[in-house]
XYZ file of C-alpha atoms in Angstrom:
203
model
C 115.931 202.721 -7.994
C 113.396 205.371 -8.515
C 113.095 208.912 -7.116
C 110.038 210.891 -5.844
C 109.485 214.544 -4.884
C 113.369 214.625 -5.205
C 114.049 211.844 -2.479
C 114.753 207.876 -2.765
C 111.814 205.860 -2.186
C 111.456 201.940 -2.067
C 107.990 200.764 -0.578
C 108.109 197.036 -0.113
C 104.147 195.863 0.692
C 103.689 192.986 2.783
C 100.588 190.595 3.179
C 99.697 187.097 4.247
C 98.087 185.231 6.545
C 97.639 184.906 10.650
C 100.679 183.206 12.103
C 102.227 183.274 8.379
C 104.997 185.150 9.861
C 105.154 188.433 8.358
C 105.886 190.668 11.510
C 109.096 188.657 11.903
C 110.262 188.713 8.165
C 109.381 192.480 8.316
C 111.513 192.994 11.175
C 113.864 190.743 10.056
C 114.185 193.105 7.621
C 114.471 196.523 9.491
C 117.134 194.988 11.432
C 119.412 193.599 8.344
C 119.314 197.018 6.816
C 118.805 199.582 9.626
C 116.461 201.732 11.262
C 117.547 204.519 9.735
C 117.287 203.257 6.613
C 114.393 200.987 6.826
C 111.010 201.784 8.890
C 108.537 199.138 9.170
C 104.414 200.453 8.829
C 101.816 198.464 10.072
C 98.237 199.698 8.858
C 96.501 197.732 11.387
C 98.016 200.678 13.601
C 96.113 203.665 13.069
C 93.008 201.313 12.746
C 93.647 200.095 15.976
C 94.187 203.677 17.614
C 91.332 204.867 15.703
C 88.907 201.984 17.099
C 90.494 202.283 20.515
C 89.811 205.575 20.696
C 85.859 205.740 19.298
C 85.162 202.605 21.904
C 87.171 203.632 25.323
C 89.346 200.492 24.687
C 93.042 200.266 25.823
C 95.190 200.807 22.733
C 98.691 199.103 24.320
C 96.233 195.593 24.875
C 94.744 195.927 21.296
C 98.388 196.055 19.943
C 99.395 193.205 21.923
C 99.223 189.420 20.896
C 96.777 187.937 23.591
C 93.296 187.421 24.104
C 91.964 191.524 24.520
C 92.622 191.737 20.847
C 91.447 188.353 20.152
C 87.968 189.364 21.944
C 87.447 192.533 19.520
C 89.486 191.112 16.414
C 85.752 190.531 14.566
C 84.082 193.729 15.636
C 87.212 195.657 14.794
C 87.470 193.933 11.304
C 83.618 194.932 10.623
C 84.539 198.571 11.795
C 87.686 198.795 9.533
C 85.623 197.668 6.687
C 83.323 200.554 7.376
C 85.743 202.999 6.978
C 87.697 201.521 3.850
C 84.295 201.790 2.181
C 83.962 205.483 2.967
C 87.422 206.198 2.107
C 89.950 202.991 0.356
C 93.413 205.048 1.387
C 92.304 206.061 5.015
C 94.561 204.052 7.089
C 97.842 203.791 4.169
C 97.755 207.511 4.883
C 97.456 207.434 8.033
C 100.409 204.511 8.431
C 102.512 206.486 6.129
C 102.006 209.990 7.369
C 105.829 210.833 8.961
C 107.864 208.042 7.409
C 110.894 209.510 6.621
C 113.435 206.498 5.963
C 114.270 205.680 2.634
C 112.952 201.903 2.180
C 109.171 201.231 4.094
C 108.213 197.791 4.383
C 104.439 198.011 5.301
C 103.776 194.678 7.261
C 100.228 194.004 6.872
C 98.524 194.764 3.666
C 95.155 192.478 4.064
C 92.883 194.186 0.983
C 93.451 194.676 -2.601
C 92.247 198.486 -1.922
C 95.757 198.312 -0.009
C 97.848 197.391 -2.696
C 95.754 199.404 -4.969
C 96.695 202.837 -2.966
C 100.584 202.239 -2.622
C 100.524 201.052 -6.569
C 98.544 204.617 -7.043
C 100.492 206.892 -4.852
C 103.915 205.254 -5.514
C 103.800 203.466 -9.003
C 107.112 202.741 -9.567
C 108.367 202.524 -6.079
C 106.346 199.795 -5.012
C 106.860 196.147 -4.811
C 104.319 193.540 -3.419
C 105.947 190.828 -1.206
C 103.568 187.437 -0.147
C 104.889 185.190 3.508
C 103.307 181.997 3.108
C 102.975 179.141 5.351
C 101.596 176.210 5.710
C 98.064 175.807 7.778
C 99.975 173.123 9.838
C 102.801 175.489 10.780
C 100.274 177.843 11.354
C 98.873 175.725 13.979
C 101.932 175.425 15.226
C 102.124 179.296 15.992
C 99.180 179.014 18.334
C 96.375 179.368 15.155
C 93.192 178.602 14.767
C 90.430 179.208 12.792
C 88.357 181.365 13.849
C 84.701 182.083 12.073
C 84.282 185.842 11.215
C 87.783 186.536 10.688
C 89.865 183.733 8.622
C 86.857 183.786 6.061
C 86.831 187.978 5.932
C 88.366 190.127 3.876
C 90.705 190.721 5.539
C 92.570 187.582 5.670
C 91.161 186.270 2.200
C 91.502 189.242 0.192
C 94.897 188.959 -1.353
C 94.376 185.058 -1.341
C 94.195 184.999 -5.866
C 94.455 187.744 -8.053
C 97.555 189.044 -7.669
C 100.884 188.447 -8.975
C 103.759 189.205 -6.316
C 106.753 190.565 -6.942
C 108.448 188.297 -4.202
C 106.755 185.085 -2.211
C 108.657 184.055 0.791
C 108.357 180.881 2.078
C 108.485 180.783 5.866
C 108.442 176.922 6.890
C 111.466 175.511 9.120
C 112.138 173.104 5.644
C 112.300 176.012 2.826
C 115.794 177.746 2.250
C 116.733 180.227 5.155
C 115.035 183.506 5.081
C 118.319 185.418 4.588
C 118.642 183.525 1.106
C 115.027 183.797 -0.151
C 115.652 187.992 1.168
C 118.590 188.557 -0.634
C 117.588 190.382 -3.475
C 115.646 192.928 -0.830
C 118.929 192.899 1.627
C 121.416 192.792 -1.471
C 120.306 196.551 -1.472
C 122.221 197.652 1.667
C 125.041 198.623 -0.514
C 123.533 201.111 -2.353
C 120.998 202.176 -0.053
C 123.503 203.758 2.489
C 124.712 205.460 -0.329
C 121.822 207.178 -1.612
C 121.002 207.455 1.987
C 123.690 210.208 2.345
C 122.220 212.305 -0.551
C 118.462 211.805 -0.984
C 115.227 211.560 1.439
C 111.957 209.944 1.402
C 109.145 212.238 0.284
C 107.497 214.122 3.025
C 103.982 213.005 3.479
């Protein structure tokens, strides 16, 4: 365990791949070790409010699942890119700005520039955690490739390179998630402990 400004900090950074999974493991997560311990940060959020907002889109449709999203994904991923060029840690401040809970698990980490900034701003606090599945599960989940995005940056940047703290293995034949999470959720203990005593730096 490591402190910050005073305050317990664990910052558990999540990537992988379309229909890999990670929103539920992230969840999955949050709800094994509480909401008031454990806040989930997606940094496709402020991107999506932010592109929403410059293009008179509706925002609740973007952050949906179904085809509205689908229809802008590309456009929205060549905007995004834009801005990460002007400024790497844009959106990872943006996501983080408010989090107050001791452990964030930031869902959707799609550049190295992401990893990068949490490794920066919280050295020894972070770990890096990859959900892998197979492209035939995938398919399974309603994916497809799609030109444009599945051979961007965004979904290929953290594809080699990096060395993960933690790989989970989401496929219906791999040990359960709860077993391949346990050293995250064997920190519940201690967590609600520290919990009582220390906070999460204000950002």
């Amino acid at each position: 365990f490591f402190f910050l400004g005073g305050g317990f900090c664990l910052v558990l950074v999540f990537s992988g791949k379309r229909k890999s999974g990670k929103d539920y493991v992230t969840e999955l997560i949050q709800k094994r070790l509480g909401s008031e311990v454990c806040c989930v940060l997606r940094l496709s959020g402020p991107l999506k409010e932010q592109y929403a907002q410059e293009h008179g889109l509706d925002l609740d449709q973007l952050m949906g699942p179904g085809p509205y999203k689908e229809r802008y994904r590309a456009d929205m991923i060549r905007w995004g890119e834009a801005c990460r060029h002007q400024d790497p840690g844009f959106f990872c401040r943006l996501a983080t700005r408010g989090a107050r809970q001791p452990v964030w698990v930031v869902s959707d980490a799609r550049r190295l520039s992401d990893l990068q900034w949490f490794w920066a701003e919280f050295p020894q606090q972070t770990r890096s955690v990859r959900v892998q599945s197979s492209e035939k599960t995938r398919s399974q989940r309603g994916w497809s490739f799609t030109t444009g995005v599945d051979d961007a940056e965004s979904e290929c940047g953290l594809d080699s390179g990096i060395k993960f703290d933690w790989i989970i293995i989401n496929e219906a034949n791999a040990p359960s998630l709860d077993e391949q999470l346990h050293p995250i959720l064997q920190l519940r203990s201690r967590l609600f402990f520290f919990f009582n005593f220390y906070h999460c730096p204000q950002q």
